[in-house]
Each structure stands twice: as structure tokens, then as C-alpha cells.
PDB file of C-alpha atoms in Angstrom:
ATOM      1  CA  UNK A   1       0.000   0.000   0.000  1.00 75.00           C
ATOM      2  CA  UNK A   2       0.973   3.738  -0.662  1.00 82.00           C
ATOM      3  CA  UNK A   3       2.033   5.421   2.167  1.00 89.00           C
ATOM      4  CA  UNK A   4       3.436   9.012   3.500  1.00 94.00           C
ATOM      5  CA  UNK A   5       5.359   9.896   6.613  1.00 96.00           C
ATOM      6  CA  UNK A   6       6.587  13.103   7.817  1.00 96.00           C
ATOM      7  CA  UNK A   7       8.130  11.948  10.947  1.00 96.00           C
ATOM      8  CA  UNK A   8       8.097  16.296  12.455  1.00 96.00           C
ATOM      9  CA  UNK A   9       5.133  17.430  13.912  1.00 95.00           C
ATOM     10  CA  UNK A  10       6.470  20.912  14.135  1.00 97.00           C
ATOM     11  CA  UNK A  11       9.858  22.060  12.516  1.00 98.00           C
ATOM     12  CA  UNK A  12      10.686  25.408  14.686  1.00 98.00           C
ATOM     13  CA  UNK A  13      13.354  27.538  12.792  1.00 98.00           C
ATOM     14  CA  UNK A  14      14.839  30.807  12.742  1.00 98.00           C
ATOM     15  CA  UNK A  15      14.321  33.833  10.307  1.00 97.00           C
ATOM     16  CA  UNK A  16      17.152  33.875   7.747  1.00 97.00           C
ATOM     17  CA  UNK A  17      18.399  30.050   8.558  1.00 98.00           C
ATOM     18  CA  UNK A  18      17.556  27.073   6.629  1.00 97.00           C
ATOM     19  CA  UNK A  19      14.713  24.851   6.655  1.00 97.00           C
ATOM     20  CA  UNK A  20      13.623  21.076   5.900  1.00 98.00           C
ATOM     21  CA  UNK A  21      10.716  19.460   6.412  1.00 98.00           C
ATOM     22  CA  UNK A  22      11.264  15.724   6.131  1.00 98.00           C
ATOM     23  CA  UNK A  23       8.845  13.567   3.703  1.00 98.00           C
ATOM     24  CA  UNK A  24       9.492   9.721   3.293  1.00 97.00           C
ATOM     25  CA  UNK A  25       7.282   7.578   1.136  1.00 95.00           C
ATOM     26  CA  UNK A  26       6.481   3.962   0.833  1.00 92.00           C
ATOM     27  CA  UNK A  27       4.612   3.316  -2.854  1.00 86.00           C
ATOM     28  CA  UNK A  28       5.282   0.072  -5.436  1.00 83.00           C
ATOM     29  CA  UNK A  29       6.180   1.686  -9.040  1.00 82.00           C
ATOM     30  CA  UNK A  30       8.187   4.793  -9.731  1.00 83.00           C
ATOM     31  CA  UNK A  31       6.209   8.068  -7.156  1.00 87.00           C
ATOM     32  CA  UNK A  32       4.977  11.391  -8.378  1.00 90.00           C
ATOM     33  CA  UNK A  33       5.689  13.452  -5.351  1.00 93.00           C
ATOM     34  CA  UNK A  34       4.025  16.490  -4.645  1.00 95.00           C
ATOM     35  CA  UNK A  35       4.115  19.539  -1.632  1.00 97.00           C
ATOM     36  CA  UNK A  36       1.302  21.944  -0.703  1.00 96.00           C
ATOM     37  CA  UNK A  37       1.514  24.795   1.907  1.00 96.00           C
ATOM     38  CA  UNK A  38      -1.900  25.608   4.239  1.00 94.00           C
ATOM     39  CA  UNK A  39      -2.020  29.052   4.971  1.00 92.00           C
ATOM     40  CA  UNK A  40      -4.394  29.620   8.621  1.00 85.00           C
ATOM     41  CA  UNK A  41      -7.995  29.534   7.198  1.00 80.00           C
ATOM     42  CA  UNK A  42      -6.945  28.297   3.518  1.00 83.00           C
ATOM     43  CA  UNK A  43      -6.865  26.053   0.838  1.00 87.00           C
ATOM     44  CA  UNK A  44      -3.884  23.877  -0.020  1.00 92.00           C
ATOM     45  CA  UNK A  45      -1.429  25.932  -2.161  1.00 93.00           C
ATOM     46  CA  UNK A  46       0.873  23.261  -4.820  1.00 93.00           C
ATOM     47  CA  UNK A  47       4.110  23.993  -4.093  1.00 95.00           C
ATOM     48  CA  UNK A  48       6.243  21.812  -6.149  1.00 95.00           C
ATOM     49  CA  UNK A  49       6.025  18.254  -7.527  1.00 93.00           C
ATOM     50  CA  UNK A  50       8.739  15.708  -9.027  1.00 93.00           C
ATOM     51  CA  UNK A  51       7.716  13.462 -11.583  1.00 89.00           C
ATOM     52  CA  UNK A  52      10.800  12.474 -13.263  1.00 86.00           C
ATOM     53  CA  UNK A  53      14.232  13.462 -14.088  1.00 86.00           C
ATOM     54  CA  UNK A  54      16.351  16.256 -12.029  1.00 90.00           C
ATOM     55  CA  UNK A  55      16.031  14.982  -8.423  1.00 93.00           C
ATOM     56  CA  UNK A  56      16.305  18.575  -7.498  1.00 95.00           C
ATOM     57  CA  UNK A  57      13.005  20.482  -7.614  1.00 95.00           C
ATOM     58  CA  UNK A  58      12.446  24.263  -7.961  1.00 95.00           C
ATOM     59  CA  UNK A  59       9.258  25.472  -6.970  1.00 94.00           C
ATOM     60  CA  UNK A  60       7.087  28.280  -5.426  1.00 91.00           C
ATOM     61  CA  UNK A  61       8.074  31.129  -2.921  1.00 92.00           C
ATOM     62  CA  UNK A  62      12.301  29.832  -3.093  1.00 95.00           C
ATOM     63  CA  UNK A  63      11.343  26.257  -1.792  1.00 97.00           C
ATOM     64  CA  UNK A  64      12.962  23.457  -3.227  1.00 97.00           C
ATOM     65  CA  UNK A  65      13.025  19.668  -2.624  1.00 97.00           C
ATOM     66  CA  UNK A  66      15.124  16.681  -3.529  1.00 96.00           C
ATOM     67  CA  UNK A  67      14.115  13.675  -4.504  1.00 96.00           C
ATOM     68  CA  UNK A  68      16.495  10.615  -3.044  1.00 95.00           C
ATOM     69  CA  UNK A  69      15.157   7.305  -4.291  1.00 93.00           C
ATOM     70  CA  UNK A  70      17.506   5.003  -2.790  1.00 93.00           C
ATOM     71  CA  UNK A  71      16.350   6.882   0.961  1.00 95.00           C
ATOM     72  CA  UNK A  72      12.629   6.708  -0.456  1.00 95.00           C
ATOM     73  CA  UNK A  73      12.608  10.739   0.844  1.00 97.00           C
ATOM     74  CA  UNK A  74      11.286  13.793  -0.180  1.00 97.00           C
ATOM     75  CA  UNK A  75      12.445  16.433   1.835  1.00 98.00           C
ATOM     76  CA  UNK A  76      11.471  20.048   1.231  1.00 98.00           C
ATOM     77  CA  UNK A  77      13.871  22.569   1.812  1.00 98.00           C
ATOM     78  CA  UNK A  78      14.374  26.591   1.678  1.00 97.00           C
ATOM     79  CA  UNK A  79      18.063  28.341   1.924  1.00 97.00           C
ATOM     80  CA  UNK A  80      16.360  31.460   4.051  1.00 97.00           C
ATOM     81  CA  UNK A  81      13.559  30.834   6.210  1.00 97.00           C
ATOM     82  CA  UNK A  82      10.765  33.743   6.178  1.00 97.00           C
ATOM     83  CA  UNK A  83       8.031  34.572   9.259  1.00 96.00           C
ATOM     84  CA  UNK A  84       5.952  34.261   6.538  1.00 95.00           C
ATOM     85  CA  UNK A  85       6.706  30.670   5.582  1.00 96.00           C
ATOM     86  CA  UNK A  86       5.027  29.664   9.011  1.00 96.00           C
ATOM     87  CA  UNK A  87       2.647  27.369   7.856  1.00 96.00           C
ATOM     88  CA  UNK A  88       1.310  24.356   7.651  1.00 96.00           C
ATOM     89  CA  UNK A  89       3.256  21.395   4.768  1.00 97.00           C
ATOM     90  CA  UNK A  90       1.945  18.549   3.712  1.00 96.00           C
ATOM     91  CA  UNK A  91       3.867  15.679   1.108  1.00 97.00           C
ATOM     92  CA  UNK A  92       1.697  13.706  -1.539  1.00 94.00           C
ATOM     93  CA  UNK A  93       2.731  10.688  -3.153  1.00 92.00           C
ATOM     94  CA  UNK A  94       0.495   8.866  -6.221  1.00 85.00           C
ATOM     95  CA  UNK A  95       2.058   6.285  -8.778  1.00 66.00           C
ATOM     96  CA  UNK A  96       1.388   5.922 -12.150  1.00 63.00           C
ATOM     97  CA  UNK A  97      -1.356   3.137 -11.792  1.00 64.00           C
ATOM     98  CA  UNK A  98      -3.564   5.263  -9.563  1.00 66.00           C
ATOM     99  CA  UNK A  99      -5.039   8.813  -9.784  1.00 70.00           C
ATOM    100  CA  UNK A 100      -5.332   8.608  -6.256  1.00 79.00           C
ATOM    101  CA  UNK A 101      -3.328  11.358  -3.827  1.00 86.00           C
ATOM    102  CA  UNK A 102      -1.815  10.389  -0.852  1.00 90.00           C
ATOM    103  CA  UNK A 103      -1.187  12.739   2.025  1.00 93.00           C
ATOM    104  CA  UNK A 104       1.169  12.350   4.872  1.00 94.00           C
ATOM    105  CA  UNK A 105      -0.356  14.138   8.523  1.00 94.00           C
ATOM    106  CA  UNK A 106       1.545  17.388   7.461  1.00 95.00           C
ATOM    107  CA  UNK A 107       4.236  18.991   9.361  1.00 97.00           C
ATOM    108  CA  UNK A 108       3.884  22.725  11.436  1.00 96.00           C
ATOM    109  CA  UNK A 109       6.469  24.972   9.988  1.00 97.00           C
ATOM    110  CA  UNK A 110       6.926  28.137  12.892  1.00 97.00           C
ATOM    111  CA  UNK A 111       9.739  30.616  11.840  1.00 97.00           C
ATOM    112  CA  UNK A 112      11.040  32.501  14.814  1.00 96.00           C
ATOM    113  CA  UNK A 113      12.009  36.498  14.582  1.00 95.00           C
TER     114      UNK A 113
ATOM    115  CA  UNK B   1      -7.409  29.030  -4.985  1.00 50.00           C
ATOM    116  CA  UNK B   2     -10.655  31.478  -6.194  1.00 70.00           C
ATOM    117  CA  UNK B   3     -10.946  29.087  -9.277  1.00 91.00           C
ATOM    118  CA  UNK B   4     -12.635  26.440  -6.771  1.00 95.00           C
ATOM    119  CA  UNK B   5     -14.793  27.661  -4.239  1.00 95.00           C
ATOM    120  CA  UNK B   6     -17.034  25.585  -1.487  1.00 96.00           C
ATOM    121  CA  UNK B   7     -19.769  26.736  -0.052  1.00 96.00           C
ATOM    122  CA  UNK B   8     -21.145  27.367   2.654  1.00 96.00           C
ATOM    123  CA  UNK B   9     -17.320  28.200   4.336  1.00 95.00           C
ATOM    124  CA  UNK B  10     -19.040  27.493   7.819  1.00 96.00           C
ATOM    125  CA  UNK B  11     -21.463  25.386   9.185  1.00 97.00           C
ATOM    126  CA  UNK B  12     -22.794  24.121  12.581  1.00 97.00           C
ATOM    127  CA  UNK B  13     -25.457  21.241  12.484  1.00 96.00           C
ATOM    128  CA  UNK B  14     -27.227  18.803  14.954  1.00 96.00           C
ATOM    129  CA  UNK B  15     -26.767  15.004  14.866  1.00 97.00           C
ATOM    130  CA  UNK B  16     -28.879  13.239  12.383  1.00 97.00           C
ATOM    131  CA  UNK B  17     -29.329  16.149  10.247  1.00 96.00           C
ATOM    132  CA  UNK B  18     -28.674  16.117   6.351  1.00 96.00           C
ATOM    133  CA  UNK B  19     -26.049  18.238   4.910  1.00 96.00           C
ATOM    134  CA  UNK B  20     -24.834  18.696   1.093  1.00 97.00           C
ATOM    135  CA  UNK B  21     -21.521  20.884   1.031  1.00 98.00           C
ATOM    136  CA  UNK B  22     -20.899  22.113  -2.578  1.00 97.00           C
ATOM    137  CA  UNK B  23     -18.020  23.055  -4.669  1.00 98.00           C
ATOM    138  CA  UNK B  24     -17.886  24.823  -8.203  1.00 97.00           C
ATOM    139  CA  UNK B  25     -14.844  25.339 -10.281  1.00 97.00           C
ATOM    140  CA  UNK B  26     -14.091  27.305 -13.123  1.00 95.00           C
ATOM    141  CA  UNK B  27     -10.900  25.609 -14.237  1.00 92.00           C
ATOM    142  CA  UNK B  28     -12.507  23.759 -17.015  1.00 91.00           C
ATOM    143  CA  UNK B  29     -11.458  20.260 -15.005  1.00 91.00           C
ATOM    144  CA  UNK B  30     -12.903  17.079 -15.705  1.00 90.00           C
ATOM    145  CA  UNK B  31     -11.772  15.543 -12.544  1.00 91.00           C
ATOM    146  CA  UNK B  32     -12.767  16.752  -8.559  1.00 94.00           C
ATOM    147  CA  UNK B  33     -12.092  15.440  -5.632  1.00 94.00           C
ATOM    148  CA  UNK B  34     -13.544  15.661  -1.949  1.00 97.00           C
ATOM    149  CA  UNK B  35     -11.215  15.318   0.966  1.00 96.00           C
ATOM    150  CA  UNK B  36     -12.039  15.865   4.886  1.00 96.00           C
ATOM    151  CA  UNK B  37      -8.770  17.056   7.009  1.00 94.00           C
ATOM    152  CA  UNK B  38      -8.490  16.319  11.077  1.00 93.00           C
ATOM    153  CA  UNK B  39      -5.373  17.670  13.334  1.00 86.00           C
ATOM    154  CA  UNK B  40      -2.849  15.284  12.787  1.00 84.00           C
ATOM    155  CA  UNK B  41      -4.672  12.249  10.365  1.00 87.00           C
ATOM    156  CA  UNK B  42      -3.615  15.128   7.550  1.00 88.00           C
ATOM    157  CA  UNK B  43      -6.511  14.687   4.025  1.00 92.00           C
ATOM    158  CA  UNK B  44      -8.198  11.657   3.594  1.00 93.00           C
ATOM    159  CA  UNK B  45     -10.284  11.065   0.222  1.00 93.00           C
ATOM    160  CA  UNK B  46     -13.527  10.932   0.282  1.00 96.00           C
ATOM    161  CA  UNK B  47     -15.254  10.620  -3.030  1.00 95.00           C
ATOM    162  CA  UNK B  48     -13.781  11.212  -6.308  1.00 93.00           C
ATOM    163  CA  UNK B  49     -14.973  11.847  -9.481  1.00 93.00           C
ATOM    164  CA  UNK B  50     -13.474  11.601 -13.166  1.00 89.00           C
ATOM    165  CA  UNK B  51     -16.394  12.962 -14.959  1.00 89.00           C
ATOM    166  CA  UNK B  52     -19.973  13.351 -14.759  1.00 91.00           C
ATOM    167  CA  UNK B  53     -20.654   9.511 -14.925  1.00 92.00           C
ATOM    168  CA  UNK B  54     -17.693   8.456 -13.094  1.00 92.00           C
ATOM    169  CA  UNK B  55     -17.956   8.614  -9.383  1.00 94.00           C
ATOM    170  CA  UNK B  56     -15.447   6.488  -7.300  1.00 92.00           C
ATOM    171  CA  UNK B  57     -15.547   5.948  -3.347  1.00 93.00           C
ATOM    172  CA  UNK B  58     -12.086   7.143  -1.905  1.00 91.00           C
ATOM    173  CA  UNK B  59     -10.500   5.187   2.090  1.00 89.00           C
ATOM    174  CA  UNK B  60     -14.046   7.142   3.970  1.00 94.00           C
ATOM    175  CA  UNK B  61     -16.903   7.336   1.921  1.00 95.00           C
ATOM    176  CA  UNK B  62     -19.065   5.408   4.857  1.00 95.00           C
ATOM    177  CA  UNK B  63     -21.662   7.915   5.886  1.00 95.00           C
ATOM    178  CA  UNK B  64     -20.936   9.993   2.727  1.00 97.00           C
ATOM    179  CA  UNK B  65     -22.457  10.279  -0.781  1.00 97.00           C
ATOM    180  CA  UNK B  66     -21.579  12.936  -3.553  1.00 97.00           C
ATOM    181  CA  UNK B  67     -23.680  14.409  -6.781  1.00 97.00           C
ATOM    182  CA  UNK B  68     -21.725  15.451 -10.046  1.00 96.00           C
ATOM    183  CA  UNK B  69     -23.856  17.396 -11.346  1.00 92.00           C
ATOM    184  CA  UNK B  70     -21.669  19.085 -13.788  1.00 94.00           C
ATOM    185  CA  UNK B  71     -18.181  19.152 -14.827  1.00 94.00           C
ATOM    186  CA  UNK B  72     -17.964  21.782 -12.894  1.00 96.00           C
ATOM    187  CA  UNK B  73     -20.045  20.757 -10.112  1.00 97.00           C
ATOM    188  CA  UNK B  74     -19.657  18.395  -7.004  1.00 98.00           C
ATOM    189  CA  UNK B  75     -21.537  18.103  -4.025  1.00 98.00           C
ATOM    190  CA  UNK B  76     -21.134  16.557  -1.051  1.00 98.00           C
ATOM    191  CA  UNK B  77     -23.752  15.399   1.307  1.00 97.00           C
ATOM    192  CA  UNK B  78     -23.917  13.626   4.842  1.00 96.00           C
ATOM    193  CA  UNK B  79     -27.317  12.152   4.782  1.00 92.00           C
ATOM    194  CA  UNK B  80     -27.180  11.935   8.728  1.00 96.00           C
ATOM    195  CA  UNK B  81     -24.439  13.420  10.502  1.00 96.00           C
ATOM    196  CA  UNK B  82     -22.398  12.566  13.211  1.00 96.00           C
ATOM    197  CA  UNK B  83     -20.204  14.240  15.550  1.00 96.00           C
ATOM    198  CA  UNK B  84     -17.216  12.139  14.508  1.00 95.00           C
ATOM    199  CA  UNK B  85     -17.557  14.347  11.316  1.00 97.00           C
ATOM    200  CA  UNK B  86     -16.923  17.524  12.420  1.00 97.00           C
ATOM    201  CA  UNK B  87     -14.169  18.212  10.276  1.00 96.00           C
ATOM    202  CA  UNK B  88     -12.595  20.745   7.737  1.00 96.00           C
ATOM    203  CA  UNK B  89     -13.375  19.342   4.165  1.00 97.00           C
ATOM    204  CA  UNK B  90     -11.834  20.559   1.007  1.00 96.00           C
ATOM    205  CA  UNK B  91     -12.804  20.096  -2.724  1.00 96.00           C
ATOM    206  CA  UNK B  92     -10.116  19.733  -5.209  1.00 95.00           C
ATOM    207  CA  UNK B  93      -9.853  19.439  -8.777  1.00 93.00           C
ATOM    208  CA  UNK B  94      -7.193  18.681 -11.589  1.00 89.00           C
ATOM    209  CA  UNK B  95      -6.944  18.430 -15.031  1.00 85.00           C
ATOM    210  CA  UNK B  96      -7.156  15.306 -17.444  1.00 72.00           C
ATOM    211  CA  UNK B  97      -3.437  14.343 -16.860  1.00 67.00           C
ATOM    212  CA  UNK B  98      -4.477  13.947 -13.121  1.00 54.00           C
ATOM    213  CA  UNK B  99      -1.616  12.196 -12.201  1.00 60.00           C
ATOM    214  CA  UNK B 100       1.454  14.511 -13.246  1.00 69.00           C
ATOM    215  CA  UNK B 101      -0.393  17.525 -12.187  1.00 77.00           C
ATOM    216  CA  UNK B 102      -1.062  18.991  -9.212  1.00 86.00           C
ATOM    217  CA  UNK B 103      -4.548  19.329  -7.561  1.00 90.00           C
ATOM    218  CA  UNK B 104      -6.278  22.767  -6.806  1.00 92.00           C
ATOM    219  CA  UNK B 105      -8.061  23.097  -3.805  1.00 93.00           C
ATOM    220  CA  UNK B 106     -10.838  24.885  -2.521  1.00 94.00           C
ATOM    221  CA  UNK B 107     -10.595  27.526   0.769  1.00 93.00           C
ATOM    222  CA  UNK B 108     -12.231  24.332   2.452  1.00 94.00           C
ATOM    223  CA  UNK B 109     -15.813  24.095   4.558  1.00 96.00           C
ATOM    224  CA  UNK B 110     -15.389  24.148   8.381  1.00 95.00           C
ATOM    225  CA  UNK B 111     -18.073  21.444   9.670  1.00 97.00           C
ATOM    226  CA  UNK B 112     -19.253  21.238  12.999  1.00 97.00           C
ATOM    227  CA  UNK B 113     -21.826  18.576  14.129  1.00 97.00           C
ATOM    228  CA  UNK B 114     -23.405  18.795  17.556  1.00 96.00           C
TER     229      UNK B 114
END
């Protein structure tokens, strides 16, 4: 069966160091990985996705992630944390013989001052 | 995303009452999704749809039925609720080539049942 874990309830970090938020995934057949970003009182926002090629992923707002298949991880990651990154991250997983999304229980992202 | 929107945004019910919670999207999407979020069990699929004859049950659909009305229409309903679904629920849609493309959610519908 599919499966997501982010192992961090809450990642606490401060303003202008780096972040990661830890993803691993558990799926039979090659992943399509995917991050969103809650905002309080909103929708999921896509962040970035990898489907194939480059493990390194560009995406929305300076976040990146890097895809490690031999680890089976996903981990987002941003050079310069913002206050205004503090939010809530979830990592998706599907494979190519299901449409289905999988979502791991999301991990609190609080950037200190 | 404004392209999806769910209405209503709040709602307080009573136990054993019926509730529909509706989305609409202008994105021209064949496929939409329903999802229901809890603290720390993250989204969990509900229903699913591929198009207006297609309707699929996602891991939860006990308790739950949807309505494609449209392409651009899915509703949601909880023909008796429960407190155990008092939850934040979120409609989603993507495009044909679901599965390399992202999903875009709704703002999401706050649910409480008494």
C-alpha cells in the first residue's frame, strides 16, 4: 500500500536560517511526489512536484526539494527561512497506476524572529 | 485558490441532520475530488470523481455520498451526521493528466456537528 510519513510534527526555525521538512514515502512503481503549503484559514497551495528526471526540484516562494530514491525521501527545503513561511506542509505521493493522492499528517512549519 | 470555491465556508449542524456541502470550479477540469482534514490524520479522500458519470468511493466514503452534477459541479452530502464528522473538508480538482499535475483546492468548509 501507498504510504506518507513526515516523521516532524512541528519544525521550529529561525528567520534567515535554513529549513527542511522531512517527507518519506512507501509506494510500489516509480512516485509522483508532490508539496502543498496551508495558509491559517486556507486552501492547499501546490508547491512543487517531481515526476521524473532532475532529483532537485524548484518550486514556489524559493522552496525546493530533492528527490532521493535510494532513501525513499522527499524532503522540502528553503536556503532562508521567512516569518511568513510559518505554515502548515503537507507531502503527496500517487504512482502511475492510480489517480489517487496520498497525504502524509503534514508537518507545522513556525519561523522565529 | 478562487478558481474552486465551497460553499457554505461554515457550518454548525445537529446530529442526524442532512447536509450537502458544494463546490464549483471554473478551471474547465474534468476531474474533482472531496477530501475531509483532522489535526494530525492530515486529508483523507472521500469521493472522487473523473467525470460526470464516473464517481469512485475514496479510504471514507461510509456515511458519505456525492452528486456530479456538472463538470464543474460536485456536491457533497452527509445524509445523517455525526459528531465524529466535524471536520474541515476541502474540494479539489485537476486536469485530465491527473496524475502529473497537481490538484487545486478549494478555501475548504469548516463542519461542525453537535
Amino acid at each position: 500500500a501507498q504510504s506518507v510519513a513526515q516523521p516532524e510534527d512541528q519544525v521550529n526555525v529561525a528567520e534567515g536560517n535554513p529549513l527542511t521538512v522531512k517527507c518519506t514515502y512507501s509506494v510500489s512503481g516509480n512516485p509522483y511526489l508532490f508539496w502543498y503549503v496551508q495558509y491559517p484559514n486556507r486552501g492547499l497551495q501546490f508547491l512543487l512536484k517531481y515526476i521524473t528526471g532532475d532529483n532537485l526540484v524548484k518550486g514556489s516562494y524559493g522552496f525546493e526539494a530533492e528527490f532521493n530514491k535510494s532513501q525513499t525521501s522527499f524532503h522540502l527545503k528553503k536556503p532562508s527561512a521567512l516569518v511568513s513561511d510559518s505554515a502548515l506542509y503537507f507531502c503527496a505521493v500517487r504512482t502511475y497506476n492510480t489517480d489517487k493522492l496520498i497525504f502524509g499528517t503534514g508537518t507545522r512549519l513556525q519561523v522565529f524572529p | 485558490d478562487a478558481d474552486v470555491t465551497q460553499t457554505p465556508r461554515n457550518r454548525i449542524t445537529k446530529t442526524g441532520k442532512r447536509i450537502m456541502l458544494e463546490c464549483s470550479q471554473t478551471k474547465g477540469h474534468d476531474r474533482m475530488y472531496w477530501y475531509r482534514q483532522d489535526p494530525g490524520l492530515g486529508l483523507r479522500l472521500i469521493y472522487y470523481s473523473f467525470d460526470v458519470k464516473d464517481i469512485n468511493k475514496g479510504e471514507i466514503s461510509d456515511g458519505y455520498s456525492v452528486s456530479r452534477q456538472a463538470q464543474a459541479k460536485f456536491s457533497l452530502s452527509l445524509e445523517s451526521a455525526i459528531p465524529n464528522q466535524t471536520a474541515l473538508y476541502f474540494c479539489a480538482t485537476s486536469d485530465i493528466s491527473g496524475k502529473y499535475n497537481e490538484q487545486f483546492f478549494g478555501p475548504g468548509t469548516r463542519l461542525t456537528v453537535l
